[in-house]
Tab-separated table of C-alpha atoms and ligand atoms in Angstrom:
chain	number	residue	atom	x	y	z
A	1	MET	CA	34.737	25.706	34.375
A	2	GLY	CA	35.058	22.672	32.460
A	3	ARG	CA	33.766	20.691	35.014
A	4	LEU	CA	31.256	22.649	35.094
A	5	HIS	CA	30.418	21.646	31.415
A	6	GLY	CA	31.282	18.922	32.127
A	7	SER	CA	28.415	18.079	33.946
A	8	LEU	CA	26.403	20.364	32.434
A	9	SER	CA	26.445	18.065	29.311
A	10	GLU	CA	26.125	14.805	31.375
A	11	THR	CA	22.800	16.114	32.919
A	12	LEU	CA	21.763	17.449	29.812
A	13	THR	CA	22.238	14.782	27.465
A	14	PRO	CA	20.117	11.986	28.228
A	15	PHE	CA	17.633	13.709	28.348
A	16	SER	CA	18.192	15.562	25.622
A	17	LEU	CA	18.309	11.490	23.343
A	18	LEU	CA	15.129	10.245	25.266
A	19	PHE	CA	13.633	13.966	23.799
A	20	PHE	CA	15.245	13.003	20.205
A	21	PHE	CA	14.749	9.043	20.954
A	22	PHE	CA	11.215	9.824	20.906
A	23	PHE	CA	10.315	12.981	18.341
A	24	PHE	CA	11.889	10.930	15.854
A	25	SER	CA	10.738	7.157	16.473
A	26	TRP	CA	7.218	8.787	16.138
A	27	PHE	CA	7.237	10.225	12.695
A	28	ALA	CA	10.069	7.245	11.526
A	29	GLY	CA	7.616	5.179	12.820
A	30	PHE	CA	5.437	6.596	10.077
A	31	THR	CA	7.771	6.360	7.423
A	32	PHE	CA	9.396	3.208	6.320
A	33	ALA	CA	10.534	2.040	2.018
A	34	ALA	CA	8.514	2.448	-0.083
A	35	PHE	CA	5.887	-0.596	-2.224
A	36	ASN	CA	7.985	-2.472	-5.245
A	37	LEU	CA	4.696	-1.220	-7.017
A	38	THR	CA	3.848	-1.308	-10.555
A	39	THR	CA	2.242	1.379	-11.772
A	40	LEU	CA	0.171	1.845	-15.265
A	41	SER	CA	-0.580	4.540	-17.753
A	42	PHE	CA	-4.838	5.291	-17.044
A	43	ASP	CA	-5.676	3.890	-20.434
A	44	GLU	CA	-3.595	0.484	-19.488
A	45	GLY	CA	-6.300	0.102	-16.264
A	46	TYR	CA	-8.562	2.437	-16.871
A	47	SER	CA	-11.846	4.361	-18.692
A	48	PRO	CA	-13.557	7.612	-18.220
A	49	LEU	CA	-16.449	6.594	-16.115
A	50	PHE	CA	-18.713	10.082	-15.654
A	51	GLY	CA	-17.883	13.892	-16.471
A	52	ASP	CA	-15.865	13.169	-19.171
A	53	GLY	CA	-15.100	16.600	-19.253
A	54	ASN	CA	-13.758	17.122	-16.160
A	55	LEU	CA	-11.194	14.290	-16.509
A	56	VAL	CA	-8.689	15.704	-17.350
A	57	ARG	CA	-5.199	13.135	-18.530
A	58	SER	CA	-1.268	14.204	-19.038
A	59	PRO	CA	0.294	14.895	-21.572
A	60	ASP	CA	2.356	11.582	-20.881
A	61	GLY	CA	-0.757	10.244	-19.752
A	62	HIS	CA	0.410	9.012	-16.526
A	63	SER	CA	-1.865	10.900	-14.232
A	64	VAL	CA	-5.152	12.305	-14.482
A	65	ARG	CA	-6.717	15.423	-13.036
A	66	LEU	CA	-11.266	14.889	-11.254
A	67	LEU	CA	-12.967	17.781	-11.378
A	68	LEU	CA	-16.064	19.226	-10.185
A	69	ASP	CA	-17.489	22.197	-11.359
A	70	VAL	CA	-21.037	23.957	-10.929
A	71	TYR	CA	-21.415	21.343	-14.201
A	72	THR	CA	-20.391	18.370	-12.665
A	73	GLY	CA	-18.264	16.282	-11.257
A	74	SER	CA	-15.996	13.729	-11.981
A	75	GLY	CA	-14.649	9.697	-12.058
A	76	PHE	CA	-13.318	7.343	-13.955
A	77	ILE	CA	-13.367	3.336	-13.208
A	78	SER	CA	-10.973	0.203	-13.811
A	79	SER	CA	-11.361	-0.861	-17.017
A	80	SER	CA	-11.332	-4.990	-15.977
A	81	MET	CA	-12.502	-6.476	-12.803
A	82	TYR	CA	-10.693	-8.243	-10.359
A	83	GLN	CA	-10.880	-11.016	-7.854
A	84	HIS	CA	-8.550	-9.939	-5.512
A	85	GLY	CA	-6.321	-6.838	-5.291
A	86	PHE	CA	-4.396	-4.455	-4.561
A	87	PHE	CA	-5.592	-1.270	-5.885
A	88	SER	CA	-3.273	2.329	-5.177
A	89	ALA	CA	-2.788	5.867	-6.424
A	90	LYS	CA	-1.025	9.233	-5.482
A	91	ILE	CA	-3.835	11.545	-4.679
A	92	LYS	CA	-3.978	15.066	-3.792
A	93	LEU	CA	-6.883	16.517	-2.795
A	94	PRO	CA	-8.676	20.334	-3.594
A	95	SER	CA	-7.104	22.403	-1.340
A	96	ASP	CA	-8.646	25.847	0.610
A	97	TYR	CA	-12.872	25.839	0.450
A	98	THR	CA	-13.808	22.331	0.114
A	99	ALA	CA	-17.373	21.782	2.008
A	100	GLY	CA	-20.311	19.608	0.242
A	101	ILE	CA	-17.091	17.802	-1.716
A	102	VAL	CA	-16.636	13.964	-1.794
A	103	VAL	CA	-13.652	12.518	-3.208
A	104	ALA	CA	-13.714	8.682	-2.950
A	105	PHE	CA	-11.388	6.949	-3.899
A	106	TYR	CA	-12.879	2.453	-4.133
A	107	THR	CA	-13.683	-0.879	-5.456
A	108	SER	CA	-17.173	-2.123	-5.547
A	109	ASN	CA	-18.975	-4.436	-7.729
A	110	GLY	CA	-22.304	-2.418	-7.291
A	111	ASP	CA	-23.228	-1.412	-11.408
A	112	VAL	CA	-22.578	-6.014	-11.737
A	113	PHE	CA	-24.614	-6.804	-9.148
A	114	GLU	CA	-27.622	-4.290	-8.193
A	115	LYS	CA	-29.119	-6.332	-4.696
A	116	ASN	CA	-25.927	-7.935	-3.089
A	117	HIS	CA	-23.008	-5.529	-4.452
A	118	ASP	CA	-19.414	-5.796	-2.606
A	119	GLU	CA	-17.467	-2.485	-1.195
A	120	LEU	CA	-14.693	-1.402	-0.046
A	121	ASP	CA	-13.638	2.338	0.185
A	122	PHE	CA	-11.974	5.769	1.247
A	123	GLU	CA	-13.755	8.683	1.463
A	124	PHE	CA	-12.720	12.273	1.851
A	125	LEU	CA	-15.099	14.161	2.962
A	126	GLY	CA	-14.403	17.918	2.434
A	127	ASN	CA	-14.199	20.958	4.799
A	128	ILE	CA	-15.096	24.904	5.043
A	129	GLU	CA	-11.994	26.904	4.508
A	130	GLY	CA	-9.204	26.590	7.234
A	131	LYS	CA	-10.340	22.845	8.873
A	132	PRO	CA	-8.541	20.276	8.015
A	133	TRP	CA	-10.684	17.561	5.061
A	134	ARG	CA	-10.860	14.409	7.479
A	135	PHE	CA	-12.282	10.816	6.349
A	136	GLN	CA	-13.623	7.279	6.631
A	137	THR	CA	-13.049	3.996	5.344
A	138	ASN	CA	-16.208	1.347	5.312
A	139	LEU	CA	-16.895	-1.857	3.554
A	140	TYR	CA	-19.999	-4.322	2.023
A	141	GLY	CA	-19.991	-7.827	1.402
A	142	ASN	CA	-22.934	-9.039	-0.251
A	143	GLY	CA	-24.923	-6.125	-0.217
A	144	SER	CA	-24.575	-5.374	3.803
A	145	THR	CA	-25.556	-1.465	3.450
A	146	ASN	CA	-27.591	-1.770	6.595
A	147	ARG	CA	-24.584	-2.793	8.550
A	148	GLY	CA	-22.032	0.109	7.468
A	149	ARG	CA	-18.294	-0.749	9.114
A	150	GLU	CA	-17.449	2.770	8.981
A	151	GLU	CA	-14.160	4.452	11.338
A	152	ARG	CA	-13.664	8.530	10.100
A	153	TYR	CA	-10.012	10.136	10.888
A	154	SER	CA	-8.465	12.946	10.341
A	155	LEU	CA	-4.255	13.233	9.133
A	156	TRP	CA	-1.001	13.920	10.295
A	157	PHE	CA	-0.037	15.002	7.437
A	158	ASP	CA	-2.545	18.024	4.860
A	159	PRO	CA	-3.717	16.213	1.820
A	160	SER	CA	-4.522	18.887	-0.319
A	161	LYS	CA	-0.447	20.654	0.280
A	162	GLU	CA	1.276	17.213	-1.364
A	163	PHE	CA	0.630	13.643	-2.991
A	164	HIS	CA	0.284	10.349	-1.301
A	165	ARG	CA	-0.590	6.905	-1.675
A	166	TYR	CA	-3.753	5.162	-0.422
A	167	SER	CA	-4.230	2.305	-0.602
A	168	ILE	CA	-7.010	-0.973	-0.791
A	169	LEU	CA	-5.388	-4.202	-0.438
A	170	TRP	CA	-8.158	-7.312	-0.966
A	171	THR	CA	-7.658	-10.862	-1.088
A	172	ALA	CA	-9.733	-13.468	0.509
A	173	LYS	CA	-7.809	-13.570	3.792
A	174	ASN	CA	-7.869	-9.982	5.239
A	175	ILE	CA	-8.472	-6.607	3.555
A	176	ILE	CA	-5.914	-3.968	4.250
A	177	PHE	CA	-6.302	0.016	3.590
A	178	TYR	CA	-2.358	1.541	3.925
A	179	ILE	CA	-1.733	5.059	3.657
A	180	ASP	CA	1.339	5.438	2.041
A	181	GLU	CA	3.272	2.359	3.615
A	182	VAL	CA	1.534	2.981	6.800
A	183	PRO	CA	-1.886	0.553	7.845
A	184	ILE	CA	-4.656	2.426	9.111
A	185	ARG	CA	-7.404	-0.759	9.146
A	186	GLU	CA	-7.337	-3.911	8.693
A	187	VAL	CA	-10.312	-6.620	8.900
A	188	VAL	CA	-8.685	-10.386	8.853
A	189	ARG	CA	-11.631	-12.680	7.564
A	190	ASN	CA	-13.817	-14.188	9.855
A	191	ASP	CA	-16.264	-17.067	9.031
A	192	LYS	CA	-19.025	-15.680	11.260
A	193	MET	CA	-18.930	-12.464	9.305
A	194	GLY	CA	-20.525	-14.292	6.391
A	195	GLY	CA	-21.580	-12.938	3.048
A	196	ASP	CA	-20.556	-9.325	4.507
A	197	TYR	CA	-17.073	-10.213	3.666
A	198	PRO	CA	-16.370	-9.086	0.379
A	199	SER	CA	-16.386	-12.091	-1.862
A	200	LYS	CA	-16.888	-10.986	-5.663
A	201	PRO	CA	-14.886	-8.948	-8.644
A	202	MET	CA	-14.319	-5.607	-7.893
A	203	SER	CA	-13.407	-2.280	-9.987
A	204	LEU	CA	-11.580	-0.094	-8.887
A	205	TYR	CA	-13.717	3.684	-8.472
A	206	ALA	CA	-12.405	7.303	-8.037
A	207	THR	CA	-14.666	10.080	-8.260
A	208	ILE	CA	-15.435	13.566	-7.423
A	209	TRP	CA	-18.535	14.288	-6.549
A	210	ASP	CA	-20.989	17.574	-4.686
A	211	ALA	CA	-22.764	15.245	-1.993
A	212	SER	CA	-23.568	19.998	-0.466
A	213	SER	CA	-27.771	18.624	-1.320
A	214	TRP	CA	-27.286	15.750	1.557
A	215	ALA	CA	-26.003	17.259	3.840
A	216	THR	CA	-27.496	17.639	6.844
A	217	SER	CA	-26.238	20.873	8.142
A	218	GLY	CA	-29.091	23.781	6.218
A	219	GLY	CA	-26.937	24.838	3.229
A	220	LYS	CA	-24.434	25.973	5.708
A	221	TYR	CA	-21.697	23.045	3.887
A	222	LYS	CA	-22.802	23.785	1.170
A	223	VAL	CA	-19.668	23.010	-2.591
A	224	ASN	CA	-19.344	26.959	-2.972
A	225	TYR	CA	-19.043	27.513	-6.719
A	226	LYS	CA	-17.055	30.167	-6.309
A	227	TYR	CA	-13.896	28.307	-5.745
A	228	ALA	CA	-14.469	26.005	-8.393
A	229	PRO	CA	-13.188	23.968	-10.550
A	230	PHE	CA	-12.334	21.649	-7.696
A	231	THR	CA	-9.548	19.884	-8.579
A	232	SER	CA	-8.061	16.112	-7.726
A	233	GLU	CA	-4.766	14.016	-8.769
A	234	PHE	CA	-3.823	10.356	-9.468
A	235	LYS	CA	-1.411	9.587	-10.248
A	236	GLU	CA	1.690	6.161	-10.439
A	237	LEU	CA	-1.862	4.254	-10.213
A	238	VAL	CA	-1.501	0.869	-9.807
A	239	LEU	CA	-3.860	-2.262	-10.149
A	240	GLU	CA	-2.810	-5.845	-9.032
A	241	GLY	CA	-4.529	-8.672	-9.160
A	242	CYS	CA	-6.383	-11.642	-10.715
A	243	PRO	CA	-8.734	-9.711	-13.845
A	244	THR	CA	-11.946	-11.432	-14.282
A	245	ASP	CA	-14.764	-11.187	-15.876
A	246	PRO	CA	-17.037	-11.112	-13.289
A	247	ILE	CA	-20.626	-13.173	-14.765
A	248	GLN	CA	-19.145	-15.901	-17.228
A	249	GLU	CA	-16.607	-16.726	-14.329
A	250	PHE	CA	-17.982	-16.294	-10.542
A	251	PRO	CA	-17.474	-18.163	-9.084
A	252	SER	CA	-13.931	-17.569	-9.875
A	253	ALA	CA	-12.477	-19.103	-6.802
A	254	SER	CA	-9.138	-21.921	-8.531
A	255	ALA	CA	-8.735	-19.350	-11.644
A	256	CYS	CA	-6.995	-16.946	-9.331
A	257	SER	CA	-5.370	-18.830	-7.289
A	258	ASP	CA	-2.059	-18.368	-9.034
A	259	ARG	CA	-2.515	-14.960	-8.573
A	260	ASP	CA	-3.881	-15.122	-4.778
A	261	ALA	CA	-0.817	-16.625	-3.645
A	262	TRP	CA	1.772	-13.621	-6.039
A	263	LEU	CA	-0.991	-10.959	-4.656
A	264	GLU	CA	-0.369	-12.832	-0.614
A	265	SER	CA	3.123	-13.037	-0.835
A	266	ARG	CA	3.871	-9.183	-1.649
A	267	ASP	CA	5.389	-6.376	0.638
A	268	TYR	CA	2.157	-4.883	0.841
A	269	ALA	CA	0.540	-8.284	2.560
A	270	VAL	CA	2.503	-8.382	5.033
A	271	ILE	CA	2.883	-5.770	7.701
A	272	THR	CA	6.018	-6.205	9.930
A	273	PRO	CA	6.163	-5.853	13.913
A	274	GLU	CA	6.735	-1.990	13.643
A	275	GLN	CA	4.496	-1.184	10.782
A	276	ARG	CA	1.341	-2.214	13.626
A	277	ALA	CA	2.939	-0.279	16.004
A	278	ALA	CA	2.590	2.967	13.883
A	279	MET	CA	-0.801	1.376	12.886
A	280	ARG	CA	-1.892	1.460	15.956
A	281	ARG	CA	-0.842	4.580	16.566
A	282	PHE	CA	-2.162	6.312	14.012
A	283	ARG	CA	-5.690	5.066	15.234
A	284	GLN	CA	-5.409	6.013	18.522
A	285	ARG	CA	-4.278	9.302	17.647
A	286	TYR	CA	-6.112	9.951	14.351
A	287	MET	CA	-9.228	8.282	14.612
A	288	TYR	CA	-11.901	9.432	16.334
A	289	TYR	CA	-14.626	7.284	14.948
A	290	SER	CA	-15.354	3.520	15.358
A	291	TYR	CA	-18.313	1.473	14.666
A	292	CYS	CA	-16.944	-1.380	17.120
A	293	TYR	CA	-17.484	0.756	19.845
A	294	ASP	CA	-20.614	1.916	18.578
A	295	ALA	CA	-23.026	-0.217	21.124
A	296	LEU	CA	-25.341	2.162	20.704
A	297	ARG	CA	-25.996	0.835	16.950
A	298	TYR	CA	-23.684	-2.022	17.422
A	299	PRO	CA	-24.889	-3.526	21.172
A	300	VAL	CA	-23.376	-7.329	19.850
A	301	THR	CA	-19.978	-6.321	19.166
A	302	PRO	CA	-19.744	-6.473	14.900
A	303	PRO	CA	-17.226	-10.525	14.623
A	304	GLU	CA	-14.291	-8.780	12.846
A	305	CYS	CA	-13.886	-5.897	15.864
A	306	VAL	CA	-10.859	-6.617	17.592
A	307	ILE	CA	-10.970	-4.373	20.324
A	308	ASP	CA	-7.809	-2.912	21.724
A	309	PRO	CA	-8.634	-2.135	25.356
A	310	ALA	CA	-6.386	1.465	24.941
A	311	GLU	CA	-7.927	2.328	22.150
A	312	LYS	CA	-11.790	1.515	23.346
A	313	GLU	CA	-10.915	4.005	26.667
A	314	ARG	CA	-11.309	6.243	24.541
A	315	PHE	CA	-14.529	5.831	22.912
A	316	GLN	CA	-18.325	7.081	24.528
A	317	ASP	CA	-20.327	3.980	23.628
A	318	SER	CA	-21.873	5.686	20.395
A	319	GLY	CA	-18.061	4.888	18.887
A	320	ARG	CA	-17.588	8.170	19.022
A	321	LEU	CA	-14.345	10.111	20.921
A	322	LYS	CA	-14.806	10.415	25.009
A	323	PHE	CA	-13.488	14.615	24.955
A	324	GLY	CA	-15.269	16.966	21.906
A	325	GLY	CA	-18.698	17.031	20.428
A	326	SER	CA	-20.780	19.117	22.251
A	327	HIS	CA	-24.646	17.364	23.232
A	328	ARG	CA	-26.328	18.674	21.075
A	329	LYS	CA	-23.415	17.495	18.506
A	330	GLN	CA	-24.552	14.110	19.896
A	331	ALA	CA	-28.442	14.467	19.540
A	332	ARG	CA	-27.807	15.340	16.004
A	333	ILE	CA	-25.491	12.800	15.235
A	334	THR	CA	-28.499	10.389	16.728
A	335	ARG	CA	-30.729	10.845	14.649
A	336	ALA	CA	-28.544	10.830	11.255
A	337	ARG	CA	-27.560	7.809	12.667
A	338	ARG	CA	-31.665	6.813	12.342
A	339	LYS	CA	-32.078	8.224	9.366
A	340	ARG	CA	-28.633	6.250	8.206
A	341	ARG	CA	-29.633	3.923	5.161
A	342	SER	CA	-26.393	4.299	2.413
A	343	ARG	CA	-23.547	6.201	2.498
A	344	VAL	CA	-24.486	9.311	1.617
A	345	ALA	CA	-26.620	9.504	5.092
A	346	SER	CA	-23.579	8.856	6.468
A	347	ILE	CA	-21.506	11.555	4.287
A	348	SER	CA	-24.095	14.065	6.206
A	349	ASN	CA	-23.728	12.717	9.691
A	350	ASP	CA	-20.302	13.705	9.287
A	351	GLN	CA	-21.256	16.486	7.856
A	352	THR	CA	-22.447	17.623	11.674
A	353	ASP	CA	-19.164	17.005	13.540
A	354	MET	CA	-17.300	19.444	12.219
B	401	LIG	C1	-26.225	-13.140	-0.276
B	401	LIG	O1	-27.597	-12.246	-0.154
B	401	LIG	C2	-28.254	-13.575	-1.246
B	401	LIG	C3	-29.604	-12.648	-0.961
B	401	LIG	O2	-29.275	-11.374	-1.674
B	401	LIG	C4	-28.073	-14.389	-0.461
B	401	LIG	O3	-29.523	-15.954	-1.157
B	401	LIG	C5	-26.522	-15.117	0.042
B	401	LIG	O4	-26.796	-16.957	0.588
B	401	LIG	C6	-25.694	-14.049	0.370
B	401	LIG	N1	-24.248	-14.587	0.553
B	401	LIG	C7	-24.212	-14.807	1.359
B	401	LIG	C8	-22.200	-15.547	1.624
B	401	LIG	O5	-24.555	-15.051	2.368
């Protein structure tokens, strides 16, 4: 007996160790020490943007709810514009039936530079009951709205069940999108991008709105107000960067040089090898569209794209995953792509896929 036990555990142990090693390294790879951040109350950094009645501050003023009901969506905007920065919040998205709803967390200067604005986006795309939220990231520079740089992903958790931190880092050298402390996308500035790399001061925006009238799925994915109000919550708000006046000071590179150096020395400005490995895992597992692999749309690969052969292998020439998506869907997507002029259209495009 004793011998049998001994030999059994000798055989099993290496395997179970191996199993636990892989199991835990996967999850551990998505968990890093929290960033060292200074949070703001709503009134310290932000102002209501629209739908005032649907913007509800918590009693302590440190968190805010944005509601969408049959009358209006709502939104807020940072009170300053920033020349580079780290824009971040813990966000919880509406639950249950969320088709047609978009929650956006983004930086833009579209109100000031109407013709040549810059923008960095997280856009969360609601879904029908039982289907998970999806989201996309995107960037525009100097009005490059006819050159979308979308990537679309699913998530490794349910964003309507708990708060997670979503962050956009923008420096003169690179842009990093984070979920919690996991970098999910990095765009390294490349001279060939020219004005397509955001360069002018931007505000932070958070909005919830009804995107169903733009959806292409024939009303199937309209917002259903039977489930209203739809509530998204924002807390532990962070704005770290160089506040500037875009009109008076632009270009204000020198005014922000100390602040830029400080920003680039922060923990979120350095991707550790472990975080980089987690980013690769995230992208291999959860990214289902990348403009970098969309050779139909971009026969010449955009200059900032870093082609990862293991990643590329999974995508078709349309930038979509090889496995999943019928021909009919593909045709609809191609048609939608032709029509795509704005991010509103690209959201509808997304919805055809759900
Ligand atoms: C930005 O766009 C304007 C035209 O809208 C153009 O004159 C300018 O050269 C562009 N800037 C860069 C850096 O490409």
